[in-house]
Short mmCIF file of C-alpha atoms in Angstrom, two decimals:
data_model
loop_
_atom_site.label_atom_id
_atom_site.label_comp_id
_atom_site.label_asym_id
_atom_site.label_seq_id
_atom_site.Cartn_x
_atom_site.Cartn_y
_atom_site.Cartn_z
CA ALA A 64 -2.10 3.48 -7.08
CA MET A 65 -0.42 4.62 -3.90
CA VAL A 66 0.68 8.23 -4.37
CA PHE A 67 3.56 9.75 -2.42
CA SER A 68 3.76 13.51 -2.10
CA GLU A 69 5.29 16.27 -0.05
CA GLU A 70 2.92 18.51 1.88
CA LEU A 71 3.34 22.26 1.60
CA PRO A 72 1.78 24.03 4.59
CA ALA A 73 -1.32 26.13 4.15
CA LYS A 74 -0.63 29.82 3.57
CA ASP A 75 -3.07 30.83 6.28
CA LYS A 76 -5.59 29.22 8.59
CA TYR A 77 -8.37 29.48 5.98
CA SER A 78 -6.60 27.69 3.16
CA SER A 79 -5.80 24.05 2.56
CA PRO A 80 -2.29 22.67 2.21
CA ASN A 81 -0.88 21.93 -1.23
CA TYR A 82 1.00 18.82 -2.24
CA ILE A 83 3.93 18.21 -4.56
CA TYR A 84 3.71 14.86 -6.33
CA LYS A 85 6.81 12.70 -5.82
CA TYR A 86 5.95 9.29 -7.29
CA ASP A 87 3.39 6.51 -7.23
CA LEU A 88 3.37 2.75 -6.83
CA LYS A 89 0.89 0.59 -8.69
CA ILE A 90 -0.94 -1.55 -6.13
CA ASN A 91 -1.40 -4.39 -8.63
CA LYS A 92 2.39 -4.62 -8.97
CA LEU A 93 3.24 -4.70 -5.25
CA GLN A 94 4.43 -7.99 -3.85
CA HIS A 95 3.19 -8.94 -0.41
CA LYS A 96 5.98 -11.45 0.18
CA GLU A 97 8.50 -8.64 -0.09
CA PHE A 98 7.22 -6.89 3.05
CA LYS A 99 10.15 -6.59 5.42
CA ARG A 100 10.06 -5.14 8.90
CA ASN A 101 12.72 -3.26 10.78
CA LYS A 102 10.90 -2.82 14.09
CA GLU A 103 13.58 -0.76 15.82
CA SER A 104 13.29 2.08 13.31
CA PHE A 105 9.61 1.59 12.37
CA GLN A 106 10.43 1.09 8.70
CA PHE A 107 8.90 -1.14 6.07
CA THR A 108 9.69 -1.67 2.42
CA LEU A 109 7.23 -1.65 -0.45
CA VAL A 110 8.41 -3.43 -3.59
CA GLU A 111 6.87 -2.73 -6.99
CA VAL A 112 7.75 -5.35 -9.59
CA ASP A 113 7.23 -4.71 -13.28
CA VAL A 114 8.71 -6.40 -16.33
CA GLY A 115 12.41 -5.54 -16.27
CA ASN A 116 12.01 -3.05 -13.42
CA THR A 117 11.89 -3.39 -9.64
CA ARG A 118 11.41 -0.38 -7.40
CA ARG A 119 11.80 -0.46 -3.63
CA VAL A 120 10.47 2.29 -1.40
CA VAL A 121 11.46 2.41 2.26
CA CYS A 122 8.73 4.00 4.37
CA GLN A 123 9.58 5.51 7.74
CA CYS A 124 6.92 5.80 10.45
CA LYS A 125 7.20 7.96 13.54
CA ASP A 126 6.15 5.24 16.00
CA ASP A 127 4.90 1.69 16.34
CA GLU A 128 1.23 2.73 16.22
CA GLN A 129 1.66 4.49 12.87
CA TYR A 130 3.73 1.55 11.60
CA GLU A 131 1.02 -0.97 12.50
CA LEU A 132 -1.68 1.19 10.90
CA TRP A 133 0.22 1.45 7.61
CA VAL A 134 1.22 -2.20 7.42
CA THR A 135 -2.26 -3.43 8.37
CA ASN A 136 -3.95 -1.23 5.75
CA VAL A 137 -1.51 -2.14 2.98
CA GLU A 138 -1.89 -5.85 3.81
CA LYS A 139 -5.70 -5.51 3.62
CA VAL A 140 -5.49 -3.85 0.21
CA LEU A 141 -3.13 -6.53 -1.07
CA GLN A 142 -5.40 -9.28 0.30
CA ARG A 143 -8.43 -7.75 -1.46
CA GLN A 144 -6.41 -7.65 -4.65
CA MET A 145 -5.52 -11.34 -4.27
CA ASP A 146 -9.17 -12.22 -3.55
CA LEU A 147 -10.22 -10.38 -6.71
CA ILE A 148 -7.64 -12.23 -8.80
CA ILE A 149 -8.85 -15.56 -7.41
CA ALA A 150 -12.49 -14.61 -8.06
CA LEU A 151 -11.71 -13.63 -11.64
CA THR A 152 -9.77 -16.81 -12.37
CA ASN A 153 -12.18 -19.17 -10.58
CA PRO A 154 -15.61 -17.55 -10.05
CA THR A 155 -17.31 -20.75 -8.89
CA ALA A 156 -14.85 -21.33 -6.07
CA ALA A 157 -15.01 -17.67 -5.09
CA LEU A 158 -18.81 -17.80 -4.81
CA GLN A 159 -18.65 -20.92 -2.64
CA LYS A 160 -16.09 -19.25 -0.37
CA ASP A 161 -18.03 -15.95 -0.07
CA PRO A 162 -20.19 -16.06 3.11
CA ARG A 163 -22.59 -13.45 1.65
CA SER A 164 -23.76 -15.77 -1.14
#
């Protein structure tokens, strides 16, 4: 799951910050094809699709570097998820495709 929270600053320099849970998105329910980019404002949308329920979360980055980091990492996670699904549904083909085997 991808957890979204609000950071509460540390009380002093020796303590750690606390976080208030806001919501989470299930990675296995995110749809890659729903990624949309608004480059001018460094926003992207994550879409969680469940039976009878669709949730969209607009994420705002402070700059292009942060935007690219987020999008690249989320795309990698979604690709690994897709690779796992393919491997589970067709193990023989997955083994032939895997360069480590």
